Short mmCIF file of C-alpha atoms in Angstrom, two decimals:
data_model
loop_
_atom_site.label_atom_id
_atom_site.label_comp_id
_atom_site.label_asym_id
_atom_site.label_seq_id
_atom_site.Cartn_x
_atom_site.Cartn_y
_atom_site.Cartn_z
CA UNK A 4 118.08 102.80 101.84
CA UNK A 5 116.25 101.24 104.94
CA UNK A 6 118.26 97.85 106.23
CA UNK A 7 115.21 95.75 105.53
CA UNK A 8 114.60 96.82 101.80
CA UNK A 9 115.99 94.98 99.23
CA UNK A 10 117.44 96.56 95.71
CA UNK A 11 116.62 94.51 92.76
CA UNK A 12 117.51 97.22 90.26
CA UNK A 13 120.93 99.09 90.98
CA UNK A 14 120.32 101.74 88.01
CA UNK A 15 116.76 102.63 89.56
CA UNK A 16 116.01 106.24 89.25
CA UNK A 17 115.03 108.04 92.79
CA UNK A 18 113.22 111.31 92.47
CA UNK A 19 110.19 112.81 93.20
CA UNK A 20 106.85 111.23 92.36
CA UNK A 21 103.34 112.89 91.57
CA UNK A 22 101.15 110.01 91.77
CA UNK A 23 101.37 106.43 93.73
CA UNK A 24 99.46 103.64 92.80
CA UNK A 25 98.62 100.55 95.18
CA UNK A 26 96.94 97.04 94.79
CA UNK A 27 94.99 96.33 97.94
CA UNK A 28 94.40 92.87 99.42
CA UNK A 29 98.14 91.99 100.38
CA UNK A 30 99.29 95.42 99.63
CA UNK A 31 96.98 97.33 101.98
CA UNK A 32 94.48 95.15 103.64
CA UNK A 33 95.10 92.04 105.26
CA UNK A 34 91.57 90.96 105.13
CA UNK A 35 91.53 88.21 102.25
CA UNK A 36 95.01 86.49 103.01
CA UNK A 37 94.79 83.41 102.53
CA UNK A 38 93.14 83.53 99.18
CA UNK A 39 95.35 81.64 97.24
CA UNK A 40 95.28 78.52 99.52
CA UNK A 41 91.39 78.82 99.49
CA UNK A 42 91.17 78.99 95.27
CA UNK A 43 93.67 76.59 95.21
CA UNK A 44 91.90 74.15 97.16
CA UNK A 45 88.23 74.84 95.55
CA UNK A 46 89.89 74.08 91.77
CA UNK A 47 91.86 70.97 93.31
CA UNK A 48 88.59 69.52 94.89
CA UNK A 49 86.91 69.99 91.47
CA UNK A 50 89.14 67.97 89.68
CA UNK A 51 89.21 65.22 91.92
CA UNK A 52 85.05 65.19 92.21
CA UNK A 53 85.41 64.92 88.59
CA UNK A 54 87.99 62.39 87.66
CA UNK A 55 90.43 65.01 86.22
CA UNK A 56 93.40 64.60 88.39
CA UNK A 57 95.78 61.65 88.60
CA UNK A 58 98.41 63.39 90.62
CA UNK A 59 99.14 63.47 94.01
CA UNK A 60 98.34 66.72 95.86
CA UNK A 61 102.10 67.53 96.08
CA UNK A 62 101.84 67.50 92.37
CA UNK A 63 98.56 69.21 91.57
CA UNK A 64 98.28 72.25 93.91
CA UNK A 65 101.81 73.47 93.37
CA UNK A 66 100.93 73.45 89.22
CA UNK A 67 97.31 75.31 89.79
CA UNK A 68 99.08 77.78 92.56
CA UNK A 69 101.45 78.93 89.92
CA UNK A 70 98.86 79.84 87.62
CA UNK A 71 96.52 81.25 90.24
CA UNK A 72 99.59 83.66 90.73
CA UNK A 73 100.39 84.08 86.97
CA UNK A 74 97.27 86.06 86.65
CA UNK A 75 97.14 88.04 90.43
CA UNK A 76 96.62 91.48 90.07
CA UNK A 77 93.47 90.57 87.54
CA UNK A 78 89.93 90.14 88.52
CA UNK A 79 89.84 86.93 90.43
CA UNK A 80 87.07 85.50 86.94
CA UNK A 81 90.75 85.79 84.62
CA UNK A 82 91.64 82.82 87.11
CA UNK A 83 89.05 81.18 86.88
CA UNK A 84 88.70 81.16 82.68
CA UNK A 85 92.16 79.98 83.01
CA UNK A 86 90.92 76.96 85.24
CA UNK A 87 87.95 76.12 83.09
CA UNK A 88 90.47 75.71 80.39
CA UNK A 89 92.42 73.21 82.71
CA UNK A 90 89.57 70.93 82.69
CA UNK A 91 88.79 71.10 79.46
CA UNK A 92 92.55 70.24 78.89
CA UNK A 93 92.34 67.44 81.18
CA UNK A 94 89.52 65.79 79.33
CA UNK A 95 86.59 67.70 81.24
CA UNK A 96 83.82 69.17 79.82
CA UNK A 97 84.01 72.84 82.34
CA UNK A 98 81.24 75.17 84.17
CA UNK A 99 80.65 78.83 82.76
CA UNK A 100 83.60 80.77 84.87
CA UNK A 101 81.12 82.51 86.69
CA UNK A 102 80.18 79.26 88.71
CA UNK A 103 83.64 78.62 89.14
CA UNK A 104 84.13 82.08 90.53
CA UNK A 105 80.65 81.78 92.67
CA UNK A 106 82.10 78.63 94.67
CA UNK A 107 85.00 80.53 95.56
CA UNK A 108 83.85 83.88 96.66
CA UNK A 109 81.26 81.81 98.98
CA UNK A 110 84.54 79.87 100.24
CA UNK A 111 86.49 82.91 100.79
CA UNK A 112 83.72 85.28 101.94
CA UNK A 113 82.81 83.07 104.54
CA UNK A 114 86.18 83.44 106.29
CA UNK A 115 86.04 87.47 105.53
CA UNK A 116 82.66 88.24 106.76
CA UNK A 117 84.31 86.85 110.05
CA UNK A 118 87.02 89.21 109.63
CA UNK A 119 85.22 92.19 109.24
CA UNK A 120 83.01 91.45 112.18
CA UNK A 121 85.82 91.50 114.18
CA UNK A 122 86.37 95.26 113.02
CA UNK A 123 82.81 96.40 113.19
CA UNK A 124 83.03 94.96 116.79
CA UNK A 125 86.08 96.17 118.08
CA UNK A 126 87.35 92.82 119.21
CA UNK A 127 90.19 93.74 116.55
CA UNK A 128 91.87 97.24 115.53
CA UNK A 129 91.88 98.30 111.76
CA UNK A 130 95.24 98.31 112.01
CA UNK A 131 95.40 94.83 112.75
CA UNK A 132 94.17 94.05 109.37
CA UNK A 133 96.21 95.72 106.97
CA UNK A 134 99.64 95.45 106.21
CA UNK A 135 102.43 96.81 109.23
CA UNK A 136 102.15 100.56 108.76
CA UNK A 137 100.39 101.12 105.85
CA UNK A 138 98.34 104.56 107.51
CA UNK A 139 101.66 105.94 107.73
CA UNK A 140 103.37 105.21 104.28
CA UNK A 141 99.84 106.59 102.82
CA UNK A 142 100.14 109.60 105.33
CA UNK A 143 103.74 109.87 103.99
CA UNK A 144 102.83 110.45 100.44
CA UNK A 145 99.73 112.28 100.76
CA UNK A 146 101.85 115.08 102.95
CA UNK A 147 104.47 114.99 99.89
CA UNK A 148 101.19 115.92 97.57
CA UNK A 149 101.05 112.60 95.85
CA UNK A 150 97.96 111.76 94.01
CA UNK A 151 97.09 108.14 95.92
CA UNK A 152 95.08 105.59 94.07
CA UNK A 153 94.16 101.83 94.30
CA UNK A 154 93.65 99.50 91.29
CA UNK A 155 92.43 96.06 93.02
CA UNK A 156 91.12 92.91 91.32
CA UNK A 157 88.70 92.19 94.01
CA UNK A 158 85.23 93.21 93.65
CA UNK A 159 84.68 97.07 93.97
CA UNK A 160 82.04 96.89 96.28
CA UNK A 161 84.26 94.91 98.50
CA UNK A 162 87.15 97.08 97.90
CA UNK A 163 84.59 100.41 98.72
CA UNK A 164 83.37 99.12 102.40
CA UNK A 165 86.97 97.34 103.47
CA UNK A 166 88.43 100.71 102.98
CA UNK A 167 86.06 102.31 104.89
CA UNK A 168 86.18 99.21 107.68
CA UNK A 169 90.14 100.07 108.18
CA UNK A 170 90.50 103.68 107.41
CA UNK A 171 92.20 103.92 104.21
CA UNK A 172 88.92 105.58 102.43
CA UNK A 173 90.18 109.02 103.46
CA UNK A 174 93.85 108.57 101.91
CA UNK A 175 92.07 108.08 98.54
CA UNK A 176 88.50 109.58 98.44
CA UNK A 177 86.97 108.62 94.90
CA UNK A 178 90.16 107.03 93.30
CA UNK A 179 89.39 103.09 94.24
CA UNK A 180 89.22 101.51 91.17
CA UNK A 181 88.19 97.82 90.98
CA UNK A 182 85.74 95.95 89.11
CA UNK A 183 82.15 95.80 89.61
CA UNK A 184 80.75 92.76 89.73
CA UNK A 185 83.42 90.89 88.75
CA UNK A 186 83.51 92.61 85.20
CA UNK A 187 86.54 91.12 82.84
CA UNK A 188 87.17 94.12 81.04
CA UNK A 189 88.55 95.80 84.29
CA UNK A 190 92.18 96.15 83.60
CA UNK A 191 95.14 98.03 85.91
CA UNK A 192 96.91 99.33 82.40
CA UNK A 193 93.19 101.24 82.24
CA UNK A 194 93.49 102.47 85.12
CA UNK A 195 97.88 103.66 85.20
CA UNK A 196 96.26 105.42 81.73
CA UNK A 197 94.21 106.96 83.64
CA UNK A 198 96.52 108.31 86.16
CA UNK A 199 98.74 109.54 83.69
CA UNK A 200 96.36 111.72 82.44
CA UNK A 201 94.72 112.76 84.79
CA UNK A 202 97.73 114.00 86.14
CA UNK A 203 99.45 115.08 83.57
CA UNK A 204 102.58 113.64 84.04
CA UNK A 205 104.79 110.31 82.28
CA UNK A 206 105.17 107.03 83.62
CA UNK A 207 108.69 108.06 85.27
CA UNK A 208 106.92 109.74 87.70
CA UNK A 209 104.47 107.06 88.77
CA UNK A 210 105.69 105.10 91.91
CA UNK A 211 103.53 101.83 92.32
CA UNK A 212 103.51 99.64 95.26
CA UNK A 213 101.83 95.69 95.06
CA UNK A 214 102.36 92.15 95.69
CA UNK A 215 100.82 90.99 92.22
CA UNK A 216 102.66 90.11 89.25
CA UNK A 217 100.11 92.59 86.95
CA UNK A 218 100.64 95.89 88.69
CA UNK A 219 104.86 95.48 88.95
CA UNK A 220 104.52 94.78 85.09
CA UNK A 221 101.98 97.62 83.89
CA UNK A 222 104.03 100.06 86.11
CA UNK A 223 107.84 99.22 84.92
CA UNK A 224 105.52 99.19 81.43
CA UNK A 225 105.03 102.62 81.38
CA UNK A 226 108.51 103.56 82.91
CA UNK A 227 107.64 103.68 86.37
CA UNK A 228 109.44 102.32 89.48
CA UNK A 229 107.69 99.18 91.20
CA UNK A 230 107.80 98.59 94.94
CA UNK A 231 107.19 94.71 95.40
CA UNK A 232 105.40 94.33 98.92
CA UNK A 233 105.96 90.28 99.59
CA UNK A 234 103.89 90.59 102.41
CA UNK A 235 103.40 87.56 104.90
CA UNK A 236 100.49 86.61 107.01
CA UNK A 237 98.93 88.52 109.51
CA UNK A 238 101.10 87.99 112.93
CA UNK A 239 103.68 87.29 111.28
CA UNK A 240 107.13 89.84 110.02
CA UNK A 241 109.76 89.39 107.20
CA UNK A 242 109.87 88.52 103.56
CA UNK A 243 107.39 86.19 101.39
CA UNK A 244 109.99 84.31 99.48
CA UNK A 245 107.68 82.92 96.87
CA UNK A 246 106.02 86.19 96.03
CA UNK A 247 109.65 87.79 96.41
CA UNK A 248 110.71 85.26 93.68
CA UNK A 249 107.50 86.19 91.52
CA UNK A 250 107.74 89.70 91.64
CA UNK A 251 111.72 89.96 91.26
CA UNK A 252 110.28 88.02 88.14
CA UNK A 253 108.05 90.47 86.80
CA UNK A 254 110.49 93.27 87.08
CA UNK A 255 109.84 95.10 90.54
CA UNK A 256 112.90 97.40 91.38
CA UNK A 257 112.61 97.39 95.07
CA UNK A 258 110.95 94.27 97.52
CA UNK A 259 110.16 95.44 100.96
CA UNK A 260 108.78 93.26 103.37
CA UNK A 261 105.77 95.36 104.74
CA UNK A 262 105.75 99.56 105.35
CA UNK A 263 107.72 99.38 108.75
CA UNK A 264 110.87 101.14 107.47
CA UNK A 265 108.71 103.82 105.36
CA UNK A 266 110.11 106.64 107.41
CA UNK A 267 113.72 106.11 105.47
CA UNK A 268 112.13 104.29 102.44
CA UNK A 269 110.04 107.17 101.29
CA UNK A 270 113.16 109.70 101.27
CA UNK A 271 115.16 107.03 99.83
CA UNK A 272 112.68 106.81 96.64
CA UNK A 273 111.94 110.28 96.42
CA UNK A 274 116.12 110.76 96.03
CA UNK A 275 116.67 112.65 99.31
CA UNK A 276 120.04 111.08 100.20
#
């Protein structure tokens, strides 16, 4: 097992796997970190503008981050349905989600439009943008003949041309699945179902890699082994401890810090020593 990989579940079963699933943003790209900070803030600032919160900030973004990261892995409106019922539990009469979910794509998109520039332009490297060696873990499995998918809560669209900005489009050709336009009825259990049998294989053979709570529980769901990637800023190397704690939480069997070590950590899944 590679030095910097962590084993959460000591009766995990190695062996060969047909088909790998990944989230993206935190998983893959790099593009939208940050996200939580910048919902975070947009629901905190609501509150106060409306007379909802009492607490001090040490108080009040702590209780909407945890939440916010109950429900990552889901299309970003689940989080914001969840905050409209915080206001009206406070008191407050709420917005439809959708504005909710408007004021915070035109937060965060502001700061990723200024990302991808920086890719289109060549003043950064795709590789600068995703997480530490992710071409080569995909490279990995594709050369194995896994089946590669991604199952993302962000927007497809989104999902579509960020692939295509830092390469990873090739590793997966059609199977990006996201919603469109922010649908709710987008679900990653839709899409492991889908995997399954398209494949035709069981859940045991399904190897998923994310850094959201939904995708480590729909994979261990269906008997599959869940990679938790507790990823950490761009710039930066070594383990998230508060999505390690999350994840170890939701069941993930493994909790690597980024794709450095996938070299040793592919074998080592695949049972080949």
């Amino acid at each position: 097992m590679p030095p910097a990989a962590e084993l959460l579940n000591p009766s995990l079963r190695r062996r060969p796997f047909r088909a790998a699933l990944f989230d993206f943003d935190g998983t893959l790209s790099l593009f939208r970190e940050g996200w939580p900070a910048v919902m975070v803030g947009m629901m905190a600032e609501r509150l106060r503008a409306a007379g909802l919160a009492g607490e001090p900030d040490a108080e009040l973004r702590p209780h909407i981050l945890d939440f916010v990261m109950a429900l990552n892995g889901r299309p970003s409106i689940a989080q914001m349905e969840r905050f409209a019922e915080e206001v009206r539990t406070r008191g407050g009469h709420p917005e439809p989600a959708t504005a909710y979910l408007d004021d915070y794509l035109a937060r965060l998109m502001a700061v990723v439009r200024g990302r991808w520039a920086e890719v289109t332009t060549g003043t950064a490297a795709a590789a600068d943008w995703v997480v530490p060696n992710a071409h080569a873990v995909l490279a990995n499995l594709g050369a194995r003949g896994v089946a590669l998918y991604v199952a993302s809560g962000t927007d497809l669209a989104h999902v579509r041309h960020e692939a295509d900005l830092l390469g990873l489009a090739p590793f997966f050709g059609p199977n990006l699945y996201a919603p469109a336009d922010n649908t709710p009825h987008f679900s990653k259990r839709g899409v492991i179902e889908r995997i399954l049998a398209e494949q035709g294989i069981d859940g045991s053979e399904l190897v998923g890699f994310g850094d959201g709570v939904t995708e480590t529980q729909e994979v261990k769901r269906v008997g599959g082994v869940a990679v938790a990637v507790a990823s950490v800023p761009k710039g930066e190397r070594g383990v998230h401890a508060d999505k390690r704690e999350r994840l170890a939480a939701a069941g993930a069997d493994v909790v690597v810090a980024d794709y450095a070590e996938q070299e040793a950590l592919v074998p080592w899944l695949f049972g080949e020593g």
